[in-house]
Coordinates of C-alpha atoms and ligand atoms in Angstrom, one line a residue:
X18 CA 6.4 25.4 -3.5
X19 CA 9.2 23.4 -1.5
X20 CA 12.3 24.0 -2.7
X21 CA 15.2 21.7 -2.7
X22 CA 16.8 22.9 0.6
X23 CA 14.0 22.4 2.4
X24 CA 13.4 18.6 0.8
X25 CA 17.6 18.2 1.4
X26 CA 17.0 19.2 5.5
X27 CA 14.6 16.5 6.3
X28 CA 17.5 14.4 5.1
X29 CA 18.9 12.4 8.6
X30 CA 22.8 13.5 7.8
X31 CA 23.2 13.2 4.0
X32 CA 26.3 13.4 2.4
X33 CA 27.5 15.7 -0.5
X34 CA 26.5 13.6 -3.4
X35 CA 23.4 12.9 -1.6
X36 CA 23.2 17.0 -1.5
X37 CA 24.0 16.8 -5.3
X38 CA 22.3 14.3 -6.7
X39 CA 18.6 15.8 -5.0
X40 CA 19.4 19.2 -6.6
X41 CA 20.4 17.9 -10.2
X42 CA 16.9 16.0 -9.5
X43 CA 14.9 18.7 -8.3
X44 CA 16.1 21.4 -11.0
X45 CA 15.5 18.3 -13.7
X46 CA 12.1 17.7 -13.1
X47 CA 11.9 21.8 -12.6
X48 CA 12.8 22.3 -16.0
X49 CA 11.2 19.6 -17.7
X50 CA 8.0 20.5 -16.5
X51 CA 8.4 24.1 -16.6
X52 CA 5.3 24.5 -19.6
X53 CA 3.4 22.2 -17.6
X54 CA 0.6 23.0 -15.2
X55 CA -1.5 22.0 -12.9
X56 CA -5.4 22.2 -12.6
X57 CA -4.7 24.6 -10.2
X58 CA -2.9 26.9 -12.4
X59 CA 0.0 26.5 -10.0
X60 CA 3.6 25.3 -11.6
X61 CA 3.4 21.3 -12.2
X62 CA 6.3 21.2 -10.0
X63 CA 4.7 22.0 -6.6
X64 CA 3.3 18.5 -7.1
X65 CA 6.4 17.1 -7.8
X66 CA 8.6 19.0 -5.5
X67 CA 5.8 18.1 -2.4
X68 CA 6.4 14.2 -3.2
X69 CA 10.2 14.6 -2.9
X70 CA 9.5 16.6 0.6
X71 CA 6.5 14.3 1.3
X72 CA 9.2 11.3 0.7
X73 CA 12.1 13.5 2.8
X74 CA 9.7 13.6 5.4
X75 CA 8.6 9.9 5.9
X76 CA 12.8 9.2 6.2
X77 CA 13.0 7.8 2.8
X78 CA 16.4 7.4 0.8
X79 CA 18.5 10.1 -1.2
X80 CA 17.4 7.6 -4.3
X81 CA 13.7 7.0 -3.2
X82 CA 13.5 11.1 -3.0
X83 CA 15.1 11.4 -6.5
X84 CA 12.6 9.5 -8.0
X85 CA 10.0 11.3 -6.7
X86 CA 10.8 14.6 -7.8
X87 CA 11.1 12.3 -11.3
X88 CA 8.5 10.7 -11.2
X89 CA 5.8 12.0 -13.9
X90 CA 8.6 13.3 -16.4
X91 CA 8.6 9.3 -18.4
X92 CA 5.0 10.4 -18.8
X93 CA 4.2 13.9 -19.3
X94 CA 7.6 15.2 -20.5
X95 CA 9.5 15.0 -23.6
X96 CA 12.0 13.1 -20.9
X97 CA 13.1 9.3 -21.8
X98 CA 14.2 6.2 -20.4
X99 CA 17.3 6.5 -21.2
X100 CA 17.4 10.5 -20.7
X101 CA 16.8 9.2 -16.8
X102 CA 19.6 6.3 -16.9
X103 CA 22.3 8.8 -18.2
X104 CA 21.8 10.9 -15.5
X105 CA 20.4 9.5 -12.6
X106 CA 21.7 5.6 -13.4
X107 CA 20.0 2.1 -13.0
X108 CA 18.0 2.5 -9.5
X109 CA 16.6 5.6 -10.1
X110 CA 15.3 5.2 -13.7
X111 CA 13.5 1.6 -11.8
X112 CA 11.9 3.7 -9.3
X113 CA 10.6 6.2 -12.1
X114 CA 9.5 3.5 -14.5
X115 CA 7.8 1.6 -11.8
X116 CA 5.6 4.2 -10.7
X117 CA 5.2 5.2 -14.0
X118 CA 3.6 1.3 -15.0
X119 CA 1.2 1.5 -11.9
X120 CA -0.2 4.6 -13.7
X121 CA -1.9 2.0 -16.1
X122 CA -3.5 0.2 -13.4
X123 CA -7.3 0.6 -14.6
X124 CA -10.1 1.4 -12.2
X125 CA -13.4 -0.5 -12.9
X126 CA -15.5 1.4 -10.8
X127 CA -17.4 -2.4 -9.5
X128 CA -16.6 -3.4 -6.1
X129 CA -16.2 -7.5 -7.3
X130 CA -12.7 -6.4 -9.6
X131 CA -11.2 -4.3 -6.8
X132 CA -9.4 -7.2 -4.9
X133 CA -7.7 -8.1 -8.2
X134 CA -7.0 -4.7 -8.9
X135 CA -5.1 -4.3 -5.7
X136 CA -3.0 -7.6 -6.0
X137 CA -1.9 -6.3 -9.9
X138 CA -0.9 -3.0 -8.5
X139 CA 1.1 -4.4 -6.3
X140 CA 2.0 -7.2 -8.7
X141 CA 3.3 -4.6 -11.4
X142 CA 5.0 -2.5 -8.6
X143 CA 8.6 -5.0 -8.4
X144 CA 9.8 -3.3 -5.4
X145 CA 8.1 -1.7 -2.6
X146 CA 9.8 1.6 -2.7
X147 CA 7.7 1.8 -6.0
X148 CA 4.8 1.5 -4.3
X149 CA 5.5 3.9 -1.5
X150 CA 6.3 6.7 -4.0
X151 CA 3.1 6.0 -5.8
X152 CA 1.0 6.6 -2.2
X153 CA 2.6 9.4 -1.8
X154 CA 2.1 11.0 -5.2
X155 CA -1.5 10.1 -4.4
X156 CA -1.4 11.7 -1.5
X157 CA -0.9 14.9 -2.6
X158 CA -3.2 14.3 -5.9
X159 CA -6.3 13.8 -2.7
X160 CA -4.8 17.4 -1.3
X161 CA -5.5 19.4 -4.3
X162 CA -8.5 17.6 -5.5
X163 CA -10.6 20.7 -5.1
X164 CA -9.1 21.9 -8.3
X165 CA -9.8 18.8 -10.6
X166 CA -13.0 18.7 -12.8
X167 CA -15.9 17.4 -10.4
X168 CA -16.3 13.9 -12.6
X169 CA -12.9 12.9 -12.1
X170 CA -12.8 13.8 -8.7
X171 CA -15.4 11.3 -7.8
X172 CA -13.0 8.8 -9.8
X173 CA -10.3 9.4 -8.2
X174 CA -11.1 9.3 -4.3
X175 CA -13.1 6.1 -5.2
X176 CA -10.1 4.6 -6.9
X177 CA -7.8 5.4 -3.9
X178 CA -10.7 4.0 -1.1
X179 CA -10.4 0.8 -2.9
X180 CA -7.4 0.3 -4.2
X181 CA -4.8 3.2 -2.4
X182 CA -6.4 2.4 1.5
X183 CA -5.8 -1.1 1.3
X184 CA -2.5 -1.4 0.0
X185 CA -1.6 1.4 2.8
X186 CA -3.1 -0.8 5.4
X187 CA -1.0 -4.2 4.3
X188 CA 2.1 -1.7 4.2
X189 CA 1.3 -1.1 7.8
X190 CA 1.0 2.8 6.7
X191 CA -1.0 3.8 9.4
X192 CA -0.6 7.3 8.7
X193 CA -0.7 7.6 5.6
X194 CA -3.8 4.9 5.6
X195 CA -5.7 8.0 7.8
X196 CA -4.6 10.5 5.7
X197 CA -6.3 9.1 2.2
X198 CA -9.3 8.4 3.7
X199 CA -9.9 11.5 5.5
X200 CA -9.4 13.3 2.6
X201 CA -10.7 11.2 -0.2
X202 CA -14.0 10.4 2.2
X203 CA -16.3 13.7 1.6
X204 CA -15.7 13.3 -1.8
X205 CA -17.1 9.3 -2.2
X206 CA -19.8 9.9 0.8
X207 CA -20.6 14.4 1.0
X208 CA -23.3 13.3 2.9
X209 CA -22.3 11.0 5.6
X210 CA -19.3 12.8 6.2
X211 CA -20.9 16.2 6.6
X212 CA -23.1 13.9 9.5
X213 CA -19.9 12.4 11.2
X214 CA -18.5 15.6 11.3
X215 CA -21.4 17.3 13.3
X216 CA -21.9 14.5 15.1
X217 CA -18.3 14.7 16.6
X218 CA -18.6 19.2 16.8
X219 CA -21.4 18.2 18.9
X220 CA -20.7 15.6 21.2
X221 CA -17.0 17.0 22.1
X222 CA -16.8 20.5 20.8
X223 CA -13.5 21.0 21.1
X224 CA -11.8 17.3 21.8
X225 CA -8.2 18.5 21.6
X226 CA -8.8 21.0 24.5
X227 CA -10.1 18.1 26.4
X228 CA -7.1 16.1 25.5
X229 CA -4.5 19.0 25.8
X230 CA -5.6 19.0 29.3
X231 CA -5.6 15.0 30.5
X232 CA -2.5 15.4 28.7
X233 CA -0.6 17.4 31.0
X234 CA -2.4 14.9 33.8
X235 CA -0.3 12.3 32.3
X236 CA 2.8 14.2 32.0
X237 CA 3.1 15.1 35.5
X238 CA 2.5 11.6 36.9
X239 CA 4.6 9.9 34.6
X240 CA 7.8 12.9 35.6
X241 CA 6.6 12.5 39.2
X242 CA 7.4 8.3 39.1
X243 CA 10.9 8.9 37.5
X244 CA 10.3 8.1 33.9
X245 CA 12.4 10.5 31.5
X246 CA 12.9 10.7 28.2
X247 CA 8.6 9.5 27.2
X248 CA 6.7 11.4 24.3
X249 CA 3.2 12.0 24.5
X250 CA 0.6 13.2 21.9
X251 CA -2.9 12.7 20.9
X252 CA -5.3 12.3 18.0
X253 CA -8.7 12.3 17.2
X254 CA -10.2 9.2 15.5
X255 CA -9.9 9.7 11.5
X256 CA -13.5 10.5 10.1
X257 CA -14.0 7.9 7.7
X258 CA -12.9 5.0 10.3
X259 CA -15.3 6.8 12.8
X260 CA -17.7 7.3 9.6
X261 CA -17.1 2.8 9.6
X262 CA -17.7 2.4 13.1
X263 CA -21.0 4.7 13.3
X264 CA -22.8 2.2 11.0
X265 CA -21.7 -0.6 12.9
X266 CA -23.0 1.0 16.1
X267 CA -26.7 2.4 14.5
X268 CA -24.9 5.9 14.9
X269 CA -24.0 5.6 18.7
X270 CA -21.2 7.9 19.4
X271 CA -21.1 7.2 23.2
X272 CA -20.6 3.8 22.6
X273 CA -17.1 4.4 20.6
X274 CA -14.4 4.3 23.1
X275 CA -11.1 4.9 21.1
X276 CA -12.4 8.8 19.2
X277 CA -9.8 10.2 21.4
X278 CA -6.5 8.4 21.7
X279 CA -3.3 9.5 23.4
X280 CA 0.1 8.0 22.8
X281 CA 2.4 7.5 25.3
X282 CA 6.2 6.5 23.5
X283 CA 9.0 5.4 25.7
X284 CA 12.6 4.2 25.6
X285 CA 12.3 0.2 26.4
X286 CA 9.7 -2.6 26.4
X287 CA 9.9 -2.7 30.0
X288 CA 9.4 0.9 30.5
X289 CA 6.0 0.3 28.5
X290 CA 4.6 -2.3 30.8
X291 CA 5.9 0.2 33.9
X292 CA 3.6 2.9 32.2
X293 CA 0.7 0.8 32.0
X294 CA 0.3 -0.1 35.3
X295 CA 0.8 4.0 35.7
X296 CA -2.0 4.4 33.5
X297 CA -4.1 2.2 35.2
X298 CA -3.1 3.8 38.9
X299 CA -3.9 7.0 37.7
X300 CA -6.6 6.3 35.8
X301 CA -10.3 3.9 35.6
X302 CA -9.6 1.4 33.2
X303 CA -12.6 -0.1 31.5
X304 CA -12.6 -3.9 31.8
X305 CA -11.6 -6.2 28.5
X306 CA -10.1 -3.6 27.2
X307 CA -6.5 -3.9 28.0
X308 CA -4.8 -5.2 24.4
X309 CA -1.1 -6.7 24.7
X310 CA 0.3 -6.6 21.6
X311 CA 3.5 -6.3 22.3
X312 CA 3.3 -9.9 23.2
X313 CA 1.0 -10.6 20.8
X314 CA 1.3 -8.5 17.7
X315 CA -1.5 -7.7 15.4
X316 CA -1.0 -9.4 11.8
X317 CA 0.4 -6.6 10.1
X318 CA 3.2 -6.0 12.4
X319 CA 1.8 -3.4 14.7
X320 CA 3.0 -3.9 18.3
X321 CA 1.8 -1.4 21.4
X322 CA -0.1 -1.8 24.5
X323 CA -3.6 -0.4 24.3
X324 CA -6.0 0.0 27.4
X325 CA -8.7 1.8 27.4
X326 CA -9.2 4.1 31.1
X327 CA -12.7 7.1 32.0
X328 CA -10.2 9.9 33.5
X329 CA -11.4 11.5 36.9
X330 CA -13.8 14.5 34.1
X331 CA -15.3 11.4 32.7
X332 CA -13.7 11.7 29.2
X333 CA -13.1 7.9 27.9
X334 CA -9.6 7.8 26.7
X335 CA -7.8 5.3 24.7
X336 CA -3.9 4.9 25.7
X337 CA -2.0 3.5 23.3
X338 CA 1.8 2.8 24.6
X339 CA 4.9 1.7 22.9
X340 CA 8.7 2.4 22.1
X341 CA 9.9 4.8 19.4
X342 CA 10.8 2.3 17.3
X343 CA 7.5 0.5 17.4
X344 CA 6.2 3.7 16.9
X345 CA 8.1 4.5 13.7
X346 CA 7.0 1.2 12.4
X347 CA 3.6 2.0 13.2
X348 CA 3.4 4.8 10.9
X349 CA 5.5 4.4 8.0
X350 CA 5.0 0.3 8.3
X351 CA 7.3 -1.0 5.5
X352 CA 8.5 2.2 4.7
X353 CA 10.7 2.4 8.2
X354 CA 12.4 -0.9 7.5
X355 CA 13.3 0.4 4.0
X356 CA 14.8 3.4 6.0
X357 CA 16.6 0.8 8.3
X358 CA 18.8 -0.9 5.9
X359 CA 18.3 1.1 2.2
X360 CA 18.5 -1.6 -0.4
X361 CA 21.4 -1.1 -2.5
X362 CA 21.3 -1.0 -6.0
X363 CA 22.4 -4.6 -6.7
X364 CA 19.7 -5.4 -4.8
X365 CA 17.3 -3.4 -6.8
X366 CA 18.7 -3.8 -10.0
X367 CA 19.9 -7.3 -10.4
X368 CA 17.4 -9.3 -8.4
X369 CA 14.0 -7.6 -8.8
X370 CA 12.5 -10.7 -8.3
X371 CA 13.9 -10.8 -4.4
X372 CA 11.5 -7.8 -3.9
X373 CA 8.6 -8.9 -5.7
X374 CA 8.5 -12.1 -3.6
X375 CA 8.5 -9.9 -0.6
X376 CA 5.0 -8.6 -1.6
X377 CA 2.8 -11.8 -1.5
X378 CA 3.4 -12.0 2.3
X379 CA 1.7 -8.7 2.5
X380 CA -1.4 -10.2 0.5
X381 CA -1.4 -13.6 2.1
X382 CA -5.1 -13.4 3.3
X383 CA -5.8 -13.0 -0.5
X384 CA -4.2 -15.5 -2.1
X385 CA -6.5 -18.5 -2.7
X386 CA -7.3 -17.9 -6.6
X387 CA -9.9 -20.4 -8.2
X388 CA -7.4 -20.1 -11.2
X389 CA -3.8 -21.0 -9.3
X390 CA -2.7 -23.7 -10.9
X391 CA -0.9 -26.2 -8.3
X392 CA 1.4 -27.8 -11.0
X393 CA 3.1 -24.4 -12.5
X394 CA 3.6 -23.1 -9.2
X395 CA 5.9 -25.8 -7.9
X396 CA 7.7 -25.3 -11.2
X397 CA 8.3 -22.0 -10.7
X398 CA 10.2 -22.4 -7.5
X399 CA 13.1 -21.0 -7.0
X400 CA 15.5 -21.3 -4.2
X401 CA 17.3 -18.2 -3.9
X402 CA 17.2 -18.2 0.5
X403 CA 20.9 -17.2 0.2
X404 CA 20.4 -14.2 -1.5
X405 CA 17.7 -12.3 0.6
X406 CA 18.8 -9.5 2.0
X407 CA 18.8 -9.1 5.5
X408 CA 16.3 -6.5 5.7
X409 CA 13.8 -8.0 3.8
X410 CA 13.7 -11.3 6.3
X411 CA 13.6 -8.8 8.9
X412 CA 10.2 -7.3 7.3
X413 CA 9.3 -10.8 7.4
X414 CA 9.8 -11.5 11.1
X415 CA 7.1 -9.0 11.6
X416 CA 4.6 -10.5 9.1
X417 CA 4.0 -14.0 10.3
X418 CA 3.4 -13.5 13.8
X419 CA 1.4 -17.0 14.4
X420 CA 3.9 -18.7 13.2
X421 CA 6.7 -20.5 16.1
X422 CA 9.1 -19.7 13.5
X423 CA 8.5 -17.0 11.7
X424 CA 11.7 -16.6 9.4
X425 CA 11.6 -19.7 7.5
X426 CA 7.6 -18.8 7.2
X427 CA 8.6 -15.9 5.2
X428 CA 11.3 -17.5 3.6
X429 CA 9.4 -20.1 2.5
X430 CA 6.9 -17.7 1.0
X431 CA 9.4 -15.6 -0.8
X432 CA 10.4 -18.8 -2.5
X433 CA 7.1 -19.2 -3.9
X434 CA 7.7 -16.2 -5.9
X435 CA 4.0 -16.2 -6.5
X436 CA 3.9 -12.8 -8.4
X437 CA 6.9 -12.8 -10.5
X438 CA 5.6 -15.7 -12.0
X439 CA 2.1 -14.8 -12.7
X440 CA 0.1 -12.3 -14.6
X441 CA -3.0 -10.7 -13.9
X442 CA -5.4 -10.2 -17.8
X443 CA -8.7 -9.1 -17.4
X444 CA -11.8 -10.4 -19.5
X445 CA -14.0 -7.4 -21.5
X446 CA -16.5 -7.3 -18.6
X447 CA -13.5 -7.1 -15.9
X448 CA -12.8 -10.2 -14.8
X449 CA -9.4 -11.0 -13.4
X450 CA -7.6 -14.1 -14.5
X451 CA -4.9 -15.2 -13.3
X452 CA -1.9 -17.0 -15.6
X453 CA 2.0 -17.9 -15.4
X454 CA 4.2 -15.2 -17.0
X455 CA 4.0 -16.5 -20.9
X456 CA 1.0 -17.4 -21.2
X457 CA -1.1 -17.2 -24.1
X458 CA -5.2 -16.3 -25.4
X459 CA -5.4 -20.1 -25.5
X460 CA -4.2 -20.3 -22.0
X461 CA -6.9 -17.7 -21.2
X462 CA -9.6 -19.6 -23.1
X463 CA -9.2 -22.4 -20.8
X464 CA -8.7 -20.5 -18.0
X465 CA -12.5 -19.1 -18.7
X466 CA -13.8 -22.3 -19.6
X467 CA -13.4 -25.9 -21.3
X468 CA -15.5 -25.0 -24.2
X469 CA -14.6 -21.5 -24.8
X470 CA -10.8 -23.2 -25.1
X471 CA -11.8 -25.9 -27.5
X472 CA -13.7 -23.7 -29.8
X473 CA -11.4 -20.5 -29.8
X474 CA -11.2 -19.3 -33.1
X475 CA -9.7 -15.7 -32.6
X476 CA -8.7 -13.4 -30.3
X477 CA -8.0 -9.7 -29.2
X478 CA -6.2 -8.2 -26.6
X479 CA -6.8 -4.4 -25.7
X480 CA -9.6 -4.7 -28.6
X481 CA -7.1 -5.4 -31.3
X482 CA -6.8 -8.5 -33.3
X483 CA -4.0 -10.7 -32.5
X484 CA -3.0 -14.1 -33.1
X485 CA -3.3 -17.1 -30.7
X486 CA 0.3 -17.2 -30.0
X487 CA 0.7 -13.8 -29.0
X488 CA 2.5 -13.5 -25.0
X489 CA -0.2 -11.7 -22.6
X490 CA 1.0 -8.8 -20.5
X491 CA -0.1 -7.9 -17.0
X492 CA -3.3 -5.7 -17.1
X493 CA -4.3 -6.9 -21.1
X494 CA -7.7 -6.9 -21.5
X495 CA -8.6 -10.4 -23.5
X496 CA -11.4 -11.3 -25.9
X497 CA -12.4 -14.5 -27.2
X498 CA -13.9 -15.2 -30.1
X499 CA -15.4 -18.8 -30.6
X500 CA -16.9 -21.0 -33.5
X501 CA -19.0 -24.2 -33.3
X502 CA -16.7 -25.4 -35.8
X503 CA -13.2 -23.9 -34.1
X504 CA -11.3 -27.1 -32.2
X505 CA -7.7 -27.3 -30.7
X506 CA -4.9 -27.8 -33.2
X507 CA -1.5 -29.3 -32.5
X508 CA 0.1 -25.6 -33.0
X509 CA -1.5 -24.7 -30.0
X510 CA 0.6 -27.0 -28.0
X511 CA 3.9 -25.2 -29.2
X512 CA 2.6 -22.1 -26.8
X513 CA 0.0 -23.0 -24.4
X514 CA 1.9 -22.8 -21.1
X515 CA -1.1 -24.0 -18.4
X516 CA -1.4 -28.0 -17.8
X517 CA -5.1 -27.3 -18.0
X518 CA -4.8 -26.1 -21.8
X519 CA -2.0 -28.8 -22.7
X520 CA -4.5 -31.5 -20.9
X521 CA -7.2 -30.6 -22.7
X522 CA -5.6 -30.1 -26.4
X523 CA -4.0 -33.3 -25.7
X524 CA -7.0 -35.3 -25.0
X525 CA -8.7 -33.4 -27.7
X526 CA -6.6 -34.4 -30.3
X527 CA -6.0 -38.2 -29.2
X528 CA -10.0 -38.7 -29.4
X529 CA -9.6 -37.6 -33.2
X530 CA -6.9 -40.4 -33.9
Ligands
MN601 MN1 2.2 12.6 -9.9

């Protein structure tokens, strides 16, 4: 089990209260857990105390890590709300209570729900440090998995392929993207992966000896030209992206060119394009595969040079090439700009809605919903440009790439505010529908259809009988019930909140005068 000093030295130069305050938190969650265990008969704080040092290690805050260590005790400890507040204040208890709201986030199982599953866990998360906490915890869930009953382990690594991976992916994890779905892929697919993983023993055998030594080929060309202070490493492609790339290629393993990968990191942009045309001196590159995107960068922010070169043993070699700090982005995505500029708790606390608005320019590509409706979006705005911190626009300089001017992109999409003012509510068969914050079964009716509005006599949310003016929730599940005889009453127009609904009651009741 890690313990708190060694969570406390992957700290960058904390401070005493930063000292303190993880202690207090570490021995906290220590005790309140202390009769708890976990399926692995281990203490239930080894999972807590490895997301504090999982968190430590990716270069998150002093609060982030805090929350970490805290982060099931709202759930499966006598521990309260306010218990948290009094002695960790405001920022932490949002970070606990955040992650501890995504842990309702239901699952279907059907592959048609899982894109609205993904935009309301990220909808119900108000701040992405809540969402990096709850990868992380998830993380570590995938590590022990061996020890969780076999039905819920299929559940589990499922959920996190179609749910966990992608929101990873839009962070710009990289990392932490590979890591879930290396581990969570034998447990979804035994079968293919126990064939990608011969397939790879036997066409390489032992791929990081042939790297180690084109490795050291590099090295010594790259000392021998002059360049100091450059990194190198290597990897082997992730399984289950190999695993996706085998069934697009009928299983052809010679035909996949980036299974082995080195890095090259230097100091400056310019130094990168020096060690490409290194690279390329040294080494055959293959034709059309030389990727700029340091000029051009991919959608999600990543930036690097990638060529692709047959060294002089034949091995085909992908080079990827980039600064440090391009490199830090790369694998903690989001999470490194958090570390940049940590939010303070002002900006946490008092203007949640700053952070949310962040998130839809993460989703963009998923955004047109048959439901939006036009009209309550443009009343939602809310022109708050002023008050964006500076590190959130700077996330945004690195999401709209297309764009000539990519602040005022972002900006304008953090106006929008698309999430804070909508809900996601789920129909009995798993349907997502999407309404403004307020709205009511009647809004949902319509939403569904015309005539199910008109003739909605009753309704349930979560399976229980409530009345028609009863506020949905993010993540209800809502029932109609409807009558031939049922028809819209002017009560309905004291708390129907979508211009579809208040149209349609309208003209509904007009025809009866
Ligand atoms: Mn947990």
């Amino acid at each position: 089990m890690y313990s708190a000093d060694e969570i406390i030295v992957q700290l960058d130069s904390p401070t005493d209260p930063d000292r303190a305050l993880i202690q207090k938190a570490y021995d906290y969650a220590a005790e309140a857990h202390k009769n708890h265990k976990r399926y692995s008969g281990e203490p239930y704080m080894v999972h807590t105390a490895a997301v504090g040092y999982k968190l430590a290690a990716m270069g998150m805050g002093p609060r982030t890590i805090c929350a970490g260590l805290l982060h099931d005790t709202i759930e499966d400890t006598p521990v309260t709300s306010e218990d948290l507040k009094n002695e960790f204040g405001d920022e932490v208890l949002f970070l606990v209570e955040g992650v501890t709201k995504l842990s309702s986030v239901r699952y279907y199982g059907t592959d048609r729900h899982n894109e609205s599953l993904r935009k309301l866990f990220v909808a119900t998360s108000q701040d992405i440090r809540v969402l990096i906490i709850k990868l992380v915890d998830r993380l570590h869930n995938l590590e022990t998995l061996m020890h969780v009953p076999a039905e819920k382990q299929l559940r589990i690594a499922r959920e996190t392929l179609e749910i966990y991976v992608p929101v990873a992916h839009r962070l710009g994890m990289g990392k932490l993207r590979k890591e879930l779905e290396d581990l969570a892929f034998p447990y979804v697919y035994p079968d293919d992966a126990k064939r990608v993983t011969e397939l790879l023993k036997k066409k390489y055998g032992n791929a990081s000896e042939i790297l180690e030594r084109e490795r050291k080929v590099l090295q010594k060309r790259l000392a021998e030209v002059g360049l100091r202070d450059f990194k190198t490493s290597y990897r082997v492609k992730g399984l289950y992206s190999l695993y996706h790339k085998l069934k697009r290629k009928e299983w052809e393993i010679d035909v996949i060119y980036d299974l082995m990968a080195m890095r090259v990191l230097v100091d400056s942009v310019e130094d990168c394009y020096r060690t490409l045309g290194i690279v390329h001196d040294l080494w055959r590159p293959l034709p059309q595969r030389v990727k700029d995107y340091i000029a051009f960068p991919k959608p999600n922010g990543y930036r690097s040079l990638h060529t692709t070169v047959a060294t002089q043993s034949g091995t085909i070699l992908e080079i990827q090439i980039r600064t440090k700090k391009m490199h830090q982005e790369a694998e903690f995505g989001v999470a490194s700009h958090v570390l940049y500029k940590p939010p303070t708790v002002t900006d946490v606390v008092k203007q949640p809605s700053v952070f949310s608005s962040l998130i839809p320019s993460l989703f963009r590509p998923f955004r047109a919903s048959a439901t939006k409706e036009v009209i309550d979006k443009t009343v939602s705005l809310t022109p708050h440009t002023q008050k964006i911190p500076r590190w959130i626009s700077q996330i945004g300089q690195t999401y709209n790439v297309d764009s000539k001017n990519p602040t005022s992109d972002f900006v304008a999409d953090a106006e929008s505010d698309f999430f804070t003012n909508r809900i996601f509510v789920f129909t009995p068969t798993g349907d997502v529908v999407d309404l403004p914050v307020g709205a009511s079964p009647i809004d949902f009716a319509y939403a569904i259809h015309s005539e199910v509005g008109d003739h909605t006599a009753g309704a349930k949310v979560n399976r229980k009988l409530v009345s028609l003016d009863t506020t949905l929730k993010n993540g209800d599940i809502v029932e109609i019930d409807t009558k031939k005889s049922a028809k819209p009453s002017p009560k309905w127009l004291h708390f129907a909140k979508t211009s579809v609904a208040r149209r349609r009651i309208k003209g509904a009741l007009e025809q009866e005068i």
